Coordinates of C-alpha atoms in Angstrom, one line a residue:
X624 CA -54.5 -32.9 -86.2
X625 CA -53.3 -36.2 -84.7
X626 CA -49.9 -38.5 -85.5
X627 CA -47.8 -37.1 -88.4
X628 CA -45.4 -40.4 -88.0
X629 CA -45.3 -43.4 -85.9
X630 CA -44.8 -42.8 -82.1
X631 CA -40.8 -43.0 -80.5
X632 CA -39.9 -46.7 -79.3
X633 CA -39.6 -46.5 -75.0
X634 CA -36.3 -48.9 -75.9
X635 CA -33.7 -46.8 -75.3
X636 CA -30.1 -47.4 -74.0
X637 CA -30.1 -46.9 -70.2
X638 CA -29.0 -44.6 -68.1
X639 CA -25.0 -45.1 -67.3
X640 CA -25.0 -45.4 -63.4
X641 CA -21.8 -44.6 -61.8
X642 CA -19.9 -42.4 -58.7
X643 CA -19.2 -39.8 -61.3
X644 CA -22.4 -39.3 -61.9
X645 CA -24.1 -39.1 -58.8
X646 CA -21.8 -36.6 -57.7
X647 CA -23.4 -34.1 -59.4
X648 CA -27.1 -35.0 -57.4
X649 CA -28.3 -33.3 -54.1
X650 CA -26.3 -34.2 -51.1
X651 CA -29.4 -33.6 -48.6
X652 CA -32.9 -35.4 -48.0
X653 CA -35.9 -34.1 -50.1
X654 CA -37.4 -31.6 -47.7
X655 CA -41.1 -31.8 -48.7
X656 CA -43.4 -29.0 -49.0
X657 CA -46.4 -29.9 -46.5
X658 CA -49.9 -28.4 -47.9
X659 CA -51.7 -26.6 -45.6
X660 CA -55.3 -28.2 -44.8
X661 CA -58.6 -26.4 -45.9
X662 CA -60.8 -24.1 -43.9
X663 CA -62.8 -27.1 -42.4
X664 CA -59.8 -29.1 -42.1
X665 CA -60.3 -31.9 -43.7
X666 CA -58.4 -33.3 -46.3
X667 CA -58.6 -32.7 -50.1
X668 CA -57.7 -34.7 -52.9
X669 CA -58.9 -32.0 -55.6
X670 CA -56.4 -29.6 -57.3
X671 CA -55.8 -26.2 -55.2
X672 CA -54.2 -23.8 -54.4
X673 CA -52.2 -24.0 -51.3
X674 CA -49.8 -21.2 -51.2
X675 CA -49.7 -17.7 -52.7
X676 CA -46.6 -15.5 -52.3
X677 CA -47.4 -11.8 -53.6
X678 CA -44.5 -9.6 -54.5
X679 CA -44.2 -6.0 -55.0
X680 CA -47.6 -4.4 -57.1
X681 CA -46.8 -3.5 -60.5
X682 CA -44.1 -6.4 -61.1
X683 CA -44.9 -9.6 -63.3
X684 CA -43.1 -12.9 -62.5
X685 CA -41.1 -13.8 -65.3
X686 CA -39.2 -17.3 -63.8
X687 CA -40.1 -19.5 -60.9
X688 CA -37.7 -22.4 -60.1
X689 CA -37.9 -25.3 -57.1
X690 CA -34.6 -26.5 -55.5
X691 CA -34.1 -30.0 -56.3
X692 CA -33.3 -30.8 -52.7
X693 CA -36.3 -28.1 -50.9
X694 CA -39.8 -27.9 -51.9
X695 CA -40.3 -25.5 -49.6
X696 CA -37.6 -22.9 -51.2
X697 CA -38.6 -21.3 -54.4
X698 CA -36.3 -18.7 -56.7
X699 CA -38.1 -16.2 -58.7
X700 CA -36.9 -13.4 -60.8
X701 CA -39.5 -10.7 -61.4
X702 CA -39.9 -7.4 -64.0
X703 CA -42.2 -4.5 -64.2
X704 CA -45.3 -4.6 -65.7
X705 CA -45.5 -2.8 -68.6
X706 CA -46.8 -2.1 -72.6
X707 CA -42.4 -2.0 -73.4
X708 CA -40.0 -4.9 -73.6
X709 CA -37.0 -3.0 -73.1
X710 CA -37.0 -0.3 -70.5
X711 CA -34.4 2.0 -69.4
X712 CA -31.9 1.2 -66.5
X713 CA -34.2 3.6 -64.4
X714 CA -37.2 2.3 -65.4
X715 CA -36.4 -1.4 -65.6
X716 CA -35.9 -2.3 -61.9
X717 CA -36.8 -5.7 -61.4
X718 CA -35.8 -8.5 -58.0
X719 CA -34.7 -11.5 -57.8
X720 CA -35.9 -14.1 -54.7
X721 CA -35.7 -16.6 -52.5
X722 CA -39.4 -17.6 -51.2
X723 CA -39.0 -19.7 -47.8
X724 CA -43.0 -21.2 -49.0
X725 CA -44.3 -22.4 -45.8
X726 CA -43.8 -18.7 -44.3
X727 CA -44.6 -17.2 -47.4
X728 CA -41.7 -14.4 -47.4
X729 CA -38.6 -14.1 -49.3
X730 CA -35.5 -14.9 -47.3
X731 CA -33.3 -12.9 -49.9
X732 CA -34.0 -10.4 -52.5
X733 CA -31.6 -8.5 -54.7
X734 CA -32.4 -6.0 -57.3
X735 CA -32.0 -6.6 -60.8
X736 CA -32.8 -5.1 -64.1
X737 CA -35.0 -6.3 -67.0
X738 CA -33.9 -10.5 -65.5
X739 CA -36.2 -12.8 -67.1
X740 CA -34.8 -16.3 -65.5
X741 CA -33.2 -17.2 -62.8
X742 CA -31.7 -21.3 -62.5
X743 CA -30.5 -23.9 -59.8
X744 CA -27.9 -26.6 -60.7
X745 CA -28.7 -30.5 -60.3
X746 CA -26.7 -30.5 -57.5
X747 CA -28.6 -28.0 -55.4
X748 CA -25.4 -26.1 -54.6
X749 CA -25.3 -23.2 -56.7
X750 CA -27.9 -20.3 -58.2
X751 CA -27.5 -18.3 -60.7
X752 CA -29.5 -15.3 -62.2
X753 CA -29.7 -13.0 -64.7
X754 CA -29.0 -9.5 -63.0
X755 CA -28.4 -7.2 -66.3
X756 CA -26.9 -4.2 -64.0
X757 CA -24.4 -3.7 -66.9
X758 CA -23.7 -4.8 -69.9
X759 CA -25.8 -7.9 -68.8
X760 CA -24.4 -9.8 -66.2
X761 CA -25.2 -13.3 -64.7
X762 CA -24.8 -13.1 -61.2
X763 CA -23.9 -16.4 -59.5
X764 CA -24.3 -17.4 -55.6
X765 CA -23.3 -20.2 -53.6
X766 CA -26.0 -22.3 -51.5
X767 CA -25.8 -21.6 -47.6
X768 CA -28.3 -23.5 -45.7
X769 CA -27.4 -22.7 -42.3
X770 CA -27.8 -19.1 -42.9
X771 CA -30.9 -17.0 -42.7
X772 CA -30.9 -15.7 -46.7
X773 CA -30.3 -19.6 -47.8
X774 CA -27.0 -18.3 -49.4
X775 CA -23.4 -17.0 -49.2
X776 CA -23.2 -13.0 -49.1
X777 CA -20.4 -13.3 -52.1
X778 CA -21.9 -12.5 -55.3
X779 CA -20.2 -13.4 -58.3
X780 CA -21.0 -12.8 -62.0
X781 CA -20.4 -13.8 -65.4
X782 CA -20.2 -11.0 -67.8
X783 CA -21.7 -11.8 -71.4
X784 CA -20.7 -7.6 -72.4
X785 CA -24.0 -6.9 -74.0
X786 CA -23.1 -4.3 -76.5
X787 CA -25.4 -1.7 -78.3
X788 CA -27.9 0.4 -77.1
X789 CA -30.4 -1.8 -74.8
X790 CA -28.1 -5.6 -75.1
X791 CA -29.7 -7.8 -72.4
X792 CA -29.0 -11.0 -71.3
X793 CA -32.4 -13.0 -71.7
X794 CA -31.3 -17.1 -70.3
X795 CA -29.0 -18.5 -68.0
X796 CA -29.2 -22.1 -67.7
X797 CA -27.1 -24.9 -65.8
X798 CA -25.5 -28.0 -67.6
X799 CA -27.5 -31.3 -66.0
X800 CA -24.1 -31.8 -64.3
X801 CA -23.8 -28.4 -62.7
X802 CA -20.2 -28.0 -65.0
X803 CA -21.4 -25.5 -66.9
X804 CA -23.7 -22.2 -67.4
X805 CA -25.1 -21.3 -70.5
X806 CA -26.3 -18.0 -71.6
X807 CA -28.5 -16.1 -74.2
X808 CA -28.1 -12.6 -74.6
X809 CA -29.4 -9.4 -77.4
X810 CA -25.8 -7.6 -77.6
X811 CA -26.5 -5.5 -80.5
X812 CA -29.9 -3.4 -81.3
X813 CA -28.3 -1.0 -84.1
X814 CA -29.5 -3.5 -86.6
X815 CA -32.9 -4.1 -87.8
X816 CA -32.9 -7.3 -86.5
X817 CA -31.7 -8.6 -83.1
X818 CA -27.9 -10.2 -82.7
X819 CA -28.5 -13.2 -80.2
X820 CA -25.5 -15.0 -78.7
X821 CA -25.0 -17.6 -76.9
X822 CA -22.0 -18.6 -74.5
X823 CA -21.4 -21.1 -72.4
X824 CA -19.0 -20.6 -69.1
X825 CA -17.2 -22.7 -66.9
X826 CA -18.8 -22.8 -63.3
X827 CA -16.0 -23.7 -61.5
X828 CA -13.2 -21.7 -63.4
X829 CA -16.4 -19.2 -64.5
X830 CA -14.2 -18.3 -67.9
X831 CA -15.7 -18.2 -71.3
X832 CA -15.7 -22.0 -73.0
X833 CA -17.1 -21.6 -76.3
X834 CA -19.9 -18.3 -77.4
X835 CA -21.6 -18.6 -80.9
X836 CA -23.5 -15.7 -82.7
X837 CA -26.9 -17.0 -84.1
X838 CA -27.1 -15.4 -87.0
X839 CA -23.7 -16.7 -87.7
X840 CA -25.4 -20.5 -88.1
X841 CA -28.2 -19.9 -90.4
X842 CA -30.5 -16.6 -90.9
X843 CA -32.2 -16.2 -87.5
X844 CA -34.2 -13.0 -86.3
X845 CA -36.2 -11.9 -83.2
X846 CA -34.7 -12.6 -79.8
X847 CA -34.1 -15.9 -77.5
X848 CA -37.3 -17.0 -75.7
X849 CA -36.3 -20.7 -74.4
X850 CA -32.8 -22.3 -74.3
X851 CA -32.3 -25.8 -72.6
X852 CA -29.4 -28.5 -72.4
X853 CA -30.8 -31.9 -73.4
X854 CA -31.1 -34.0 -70.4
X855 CA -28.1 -36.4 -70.9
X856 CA -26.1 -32.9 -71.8
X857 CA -25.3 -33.9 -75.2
X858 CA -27.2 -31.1 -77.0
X859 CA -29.1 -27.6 -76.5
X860 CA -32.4 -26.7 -78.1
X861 CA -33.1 -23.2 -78.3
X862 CA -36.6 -21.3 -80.0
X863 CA -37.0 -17.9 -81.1
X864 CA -40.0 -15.3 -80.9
X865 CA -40.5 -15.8 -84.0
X866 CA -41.1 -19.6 -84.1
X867 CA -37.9 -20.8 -85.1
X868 CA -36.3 -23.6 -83.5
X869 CA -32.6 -24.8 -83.6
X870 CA -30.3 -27.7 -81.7
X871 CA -26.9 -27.2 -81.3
X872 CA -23.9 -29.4 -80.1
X873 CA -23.8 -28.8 -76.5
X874 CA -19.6 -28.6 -76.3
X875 CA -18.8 -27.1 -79.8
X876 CA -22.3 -25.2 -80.7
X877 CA -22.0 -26.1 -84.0
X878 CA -25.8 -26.8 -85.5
X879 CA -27.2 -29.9 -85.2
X880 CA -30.1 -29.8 -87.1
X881 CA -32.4 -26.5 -87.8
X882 CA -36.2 -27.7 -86.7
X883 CA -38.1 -24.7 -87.8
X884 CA -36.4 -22.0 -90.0
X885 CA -39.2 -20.0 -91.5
X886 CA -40.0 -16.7 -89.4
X887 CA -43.8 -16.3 -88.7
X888 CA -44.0 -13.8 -85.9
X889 CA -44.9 -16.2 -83.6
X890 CA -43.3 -16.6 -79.9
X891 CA -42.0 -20.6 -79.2
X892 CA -40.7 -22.3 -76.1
X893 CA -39.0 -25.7 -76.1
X894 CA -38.4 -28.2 -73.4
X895 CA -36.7 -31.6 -73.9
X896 CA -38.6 -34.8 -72.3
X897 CA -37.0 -35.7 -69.3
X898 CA -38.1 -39.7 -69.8
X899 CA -35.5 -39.5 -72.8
X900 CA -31.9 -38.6 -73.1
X901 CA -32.3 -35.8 -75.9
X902 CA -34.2 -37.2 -78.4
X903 CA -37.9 -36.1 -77.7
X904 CA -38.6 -31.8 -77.4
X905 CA -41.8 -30.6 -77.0
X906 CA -42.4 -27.3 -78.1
X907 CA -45.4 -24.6 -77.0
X908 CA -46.4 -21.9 -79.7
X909 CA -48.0 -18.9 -78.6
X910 CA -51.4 -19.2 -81.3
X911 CA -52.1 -22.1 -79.0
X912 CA -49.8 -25.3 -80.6
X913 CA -48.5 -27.7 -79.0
X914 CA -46.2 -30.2 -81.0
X915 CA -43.7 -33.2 -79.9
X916 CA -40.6 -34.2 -82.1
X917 CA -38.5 -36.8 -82.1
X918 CA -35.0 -37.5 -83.2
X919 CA -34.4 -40.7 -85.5
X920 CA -31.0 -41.3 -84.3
X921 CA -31.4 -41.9 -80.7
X922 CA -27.1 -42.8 -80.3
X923 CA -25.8 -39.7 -81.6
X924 CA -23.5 -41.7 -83.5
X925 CA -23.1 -38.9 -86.4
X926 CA -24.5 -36.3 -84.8
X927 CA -24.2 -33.9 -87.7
X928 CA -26.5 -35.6 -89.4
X929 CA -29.4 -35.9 -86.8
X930 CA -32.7 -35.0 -87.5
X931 CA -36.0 -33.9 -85.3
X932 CA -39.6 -34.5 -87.3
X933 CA -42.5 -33.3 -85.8
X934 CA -44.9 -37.2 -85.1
X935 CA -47.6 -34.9 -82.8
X936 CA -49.4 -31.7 -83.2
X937 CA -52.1 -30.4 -81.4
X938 CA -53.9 -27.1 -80.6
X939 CA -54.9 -27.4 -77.1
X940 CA -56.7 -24.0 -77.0
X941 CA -58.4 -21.4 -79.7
X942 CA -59.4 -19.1 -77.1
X943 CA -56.3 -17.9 -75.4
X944 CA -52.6 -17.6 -76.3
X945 CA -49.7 -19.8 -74.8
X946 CA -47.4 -18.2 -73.1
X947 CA -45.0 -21.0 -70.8
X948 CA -44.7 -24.9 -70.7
X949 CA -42.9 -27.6 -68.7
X950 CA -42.6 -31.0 -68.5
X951 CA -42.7 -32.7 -64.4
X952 CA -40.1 -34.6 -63.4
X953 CA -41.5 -38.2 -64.4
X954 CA -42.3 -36.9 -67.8
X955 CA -46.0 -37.8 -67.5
X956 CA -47.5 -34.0 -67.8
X957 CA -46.6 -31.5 -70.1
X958 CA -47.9 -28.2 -68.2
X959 CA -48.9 -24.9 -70.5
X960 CA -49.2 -21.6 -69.4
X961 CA -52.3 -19.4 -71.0
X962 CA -53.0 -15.6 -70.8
X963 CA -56.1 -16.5 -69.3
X964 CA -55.0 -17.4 -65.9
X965 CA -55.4 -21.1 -67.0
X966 CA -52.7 -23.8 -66.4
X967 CA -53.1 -26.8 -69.0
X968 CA -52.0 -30.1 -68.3
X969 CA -51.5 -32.6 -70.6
X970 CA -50.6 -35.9 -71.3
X971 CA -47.2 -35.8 -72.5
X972 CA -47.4 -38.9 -75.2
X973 CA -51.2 -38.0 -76.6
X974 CA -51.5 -34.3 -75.9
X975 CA -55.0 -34.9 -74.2
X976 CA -56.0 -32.4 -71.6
X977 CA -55.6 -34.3 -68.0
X978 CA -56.7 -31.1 -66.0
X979 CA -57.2 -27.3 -65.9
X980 CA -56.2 -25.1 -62.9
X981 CA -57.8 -22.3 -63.3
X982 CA -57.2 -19.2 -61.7
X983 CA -59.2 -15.9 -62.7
X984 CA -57.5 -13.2 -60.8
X985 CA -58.9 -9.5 -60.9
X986 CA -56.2 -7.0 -61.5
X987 CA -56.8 -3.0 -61.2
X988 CA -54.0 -1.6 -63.2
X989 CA -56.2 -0.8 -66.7
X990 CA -55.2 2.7 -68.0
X991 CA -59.2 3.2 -67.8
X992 CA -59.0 2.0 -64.1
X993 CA -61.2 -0.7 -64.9
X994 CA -60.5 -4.2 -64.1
X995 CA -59.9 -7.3 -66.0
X996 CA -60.3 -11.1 -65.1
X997 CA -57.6 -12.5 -66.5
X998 CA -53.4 -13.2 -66.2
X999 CA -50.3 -14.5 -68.1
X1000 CA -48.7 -17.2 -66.9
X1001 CA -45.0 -16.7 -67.4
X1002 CA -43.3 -19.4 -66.1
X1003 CA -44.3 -23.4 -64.3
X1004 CA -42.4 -25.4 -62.4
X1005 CA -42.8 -28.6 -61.0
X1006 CA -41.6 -29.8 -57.3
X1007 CA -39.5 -32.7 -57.1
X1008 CA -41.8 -35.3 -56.1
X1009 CA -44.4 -34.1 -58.5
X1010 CA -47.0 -33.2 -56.2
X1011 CA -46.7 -29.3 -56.8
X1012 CA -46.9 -27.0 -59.7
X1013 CA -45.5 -23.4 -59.0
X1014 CA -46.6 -20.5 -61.5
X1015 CA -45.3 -17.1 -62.5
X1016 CA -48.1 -14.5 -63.3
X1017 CA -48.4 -10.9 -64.6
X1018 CA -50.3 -10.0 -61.3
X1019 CA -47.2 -10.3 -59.1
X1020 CA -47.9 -13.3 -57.3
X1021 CA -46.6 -17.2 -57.2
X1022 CA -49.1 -19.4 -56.8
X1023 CA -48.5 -22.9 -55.7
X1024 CA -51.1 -25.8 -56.7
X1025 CA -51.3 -29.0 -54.7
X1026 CA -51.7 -31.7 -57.1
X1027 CA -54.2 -34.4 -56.7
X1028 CA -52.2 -37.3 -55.0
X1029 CA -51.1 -40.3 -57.5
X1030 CA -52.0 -43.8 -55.6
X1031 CA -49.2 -45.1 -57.6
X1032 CA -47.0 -47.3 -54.8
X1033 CA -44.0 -46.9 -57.1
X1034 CA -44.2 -42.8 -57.4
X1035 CA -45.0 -43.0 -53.5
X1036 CA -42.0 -45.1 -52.5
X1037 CA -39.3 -42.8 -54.7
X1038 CA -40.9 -39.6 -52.9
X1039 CA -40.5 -41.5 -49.8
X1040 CA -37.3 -42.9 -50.2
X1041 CA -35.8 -39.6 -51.8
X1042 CA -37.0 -37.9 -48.0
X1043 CA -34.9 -40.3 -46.4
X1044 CA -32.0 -41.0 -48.7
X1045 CA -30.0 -38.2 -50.6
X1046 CA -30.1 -38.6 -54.2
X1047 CA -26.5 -38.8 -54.1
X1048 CA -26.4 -41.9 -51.9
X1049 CA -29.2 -43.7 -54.1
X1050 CA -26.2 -45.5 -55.5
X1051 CA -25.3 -47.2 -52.6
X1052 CA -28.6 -48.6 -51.6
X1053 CA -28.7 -52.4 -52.0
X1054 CA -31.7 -52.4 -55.4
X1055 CA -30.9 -53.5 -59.1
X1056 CA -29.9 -50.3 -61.4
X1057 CA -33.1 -50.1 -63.4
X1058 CA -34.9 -49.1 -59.9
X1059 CA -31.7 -46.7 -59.0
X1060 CA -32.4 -45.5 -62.0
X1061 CA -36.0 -44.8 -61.4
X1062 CA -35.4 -43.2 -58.1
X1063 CA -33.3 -40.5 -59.7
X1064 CA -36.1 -39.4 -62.7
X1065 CA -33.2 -40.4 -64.9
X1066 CA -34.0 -41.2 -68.6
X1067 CA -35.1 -44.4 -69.5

């Protein structure tokens, strides 16, 4: 389908570079995840699969996140499997973990109920996770790395109050300066159509700063399925599961600009470019669509009157459905998750296909006993340094591909320099902004 309109300028404003800033960055060394060598022990360049932590049978992984500051410590939140979206208390028991990867076992694991995300701030100091034990809490724990579980005992929780008969809190998301917590919840199912809300919290106070009720900003229907903060923190870009897609102001969530109104039955996800401060979000439609928009007014200087238009469209696949996506750190892949065990990864300016991981994975759990050579990939995540993609899928298990090695000296001097040097002190080191800048995957 190609360019709709010219291609966004690289010549943005840069990044502002100060103490206040960095504050919010990891206050350790990159720990790097080391890959495990094949069967003959020699080395391999190709994409693989290096690690694969299996959870409980009959759960599906619906979130898996890496810790800014530890590639070998993965969160994941996982569900039962199931024909039913919304389950009973009873029936909905789901866990929430921390994988230690190398030893492939969680050092923590809590029990939760129909949680679909779990998140880490910037900083690497605090998790939080949706745990939906009533009225659809947000649990919230502290980072402890000297201790066995990776975290204080003290669990504490933001409470949405999900009202009507099966309200769930669906997203729980950090601001990019670990300040605040934003969440998406159903609260009321006595209509015909869902009532979404979101709020956004104060992580240090952990009171209620501002809440807004979708259908309250334009005519909205089906339930959350993505909801991100821009990457400078300036705006959040939510989608809907029935292909709508809306940014708000991130401190009054008052409506930006409404990218997609119309409601076609057809499951989105959106995910800002991390190479830009807000102005480029990709979005992944589940009949296989991929599209890139791009915001004319890069400044924000009258922000109400901002507006995203659509310059690339693509359908990366006809065969399978689209179920995740993510953009890595740098910004140069956009992954996609398939229902056929297949990770896409693309080029995140042309949409071209650099690479498919494919995984077929044989799953007995057919009503007819039969098996099937297939999964759903929930949810990608990208290490740190870029050299490992971690996905969610509906057979229970995490798997964790090694990526083939860029020889790129600049990308292999940041994932040096970021083992040696915490991100915090980056500011410090004697090198001209434009390379601090670099260092820190900040936008351009």
């Amino acid at each position: 389908m190609g360019n709709k309109s010219a291609k966004p300028s690289k010549k943005k404003p840069t990044w502002d570079l100060n103490k206040a800033t960095t504050s919010n960055l990891p206050s350790r060394p990159l720990r790097h995840l080391r890959f495990p060598s094949n069967s003959q022990g020699c080395f391999s360049n190709s994409a693989r699969i290096v690690y694969q932590l299996g959870l409980e049978h009959g759960e599906e992984i619906r979130c898996v996140v890496f810790a800014p500051d530890d590639e070998c410590t993965i969160l994941t939140t996982s569900n039962p499997c199931g024909p039913n979206t919304y389950l009973r208390a009873d029936e909905g028991m789901g866990h929430f973990r921390i994988f230690d990867v190398p030893q492939r076992k969680p050092k923590k694991e809590i029990i939760t109920y129909y949680s679909q995300e779990c998140d880490i701030s910037p900083d690497g100091d605090l998790i939080a996770f949706v745990m939906n034990a009533s009225k659809g809490e947000v649990a919230q724990l502290k980072r402890n790395r000297t201790s066995p579980s990776g975290v204080s005992e003290k669990l504490a929780k933001f409470h949405p109050e999900c009202n009507g008969l099966i309200g769930q809190t669906m997203i729980c998301k950090f601001a990019p300066d670990s300040s605040a917590l934003l969440s998406a919840a159903c609260v009321d199912f006595h209509t015909i159509r869902e009532t979404n809300e979101l709020r956004v919290w104060s992580v240090k106070s952990m009171n209620l700063v501002n809440s807004v009720v979708l259908r309250d900003l334009s005519d909205f229907c089906g339930f959350v399925t993505s909801c991100n903060f821009s990457p400078d923190g300036t705006l959040i870009a939510f989608s809907t599961s029935q292909e709508q897609l809306c940014v708000l102001n991130s401190k009054t969530l008052e409506k930006v600009c409404v990218v997609r109104k119309k409601c076609r039955g057809n499951k989105c996800w959106c995910v800002f470019d991390p190479r830009y401060r807000s102005e480029v979000l990709g979005c992944c439609l589940q009949d296989g669509r991929i599209e890139l928009w791009h915001c004319d007014d890069g400044h924000h200087s009258s922000i109400n009157n901002e507006l995203y238009t659509c310059y690339k469209q693509e359908r990366v696949t006809t065969t399978s459905r689209l179920y995740s996506c993510q953009y890595s750190p740098d910004g140069n892949f956009l992954a996609v998750g398939t229902s056929e065990a297949k990770i896409l990864l693309l080029d995140s300016d042309t949409l071209i296909t650099a690479m498919i991981l494919d995984c077929k994975v044989q799953v007995v759990s057919a009503p007819n006993g039969g098996m099937y050579q297939s999964a759903i990939i929930h949810c990608l995540a990208f290490s740190k340094s870029c050299n490992y993609l971690a996905a969610g899928y509906n057979d229970g298990v995490v798997r964790v591909w090694q990526l083939p090695i860029r020889f790129d000296l600049k990308h292999i001097s940041r994932t040096a320099i970021l083992q040696c040097v915490p991100a915090n002190k980056v500011y410090s080191l004697p090198l001209p902004d434009p390379l601090k800048i670099y260092l820190l995957h900040w936008p351009q």
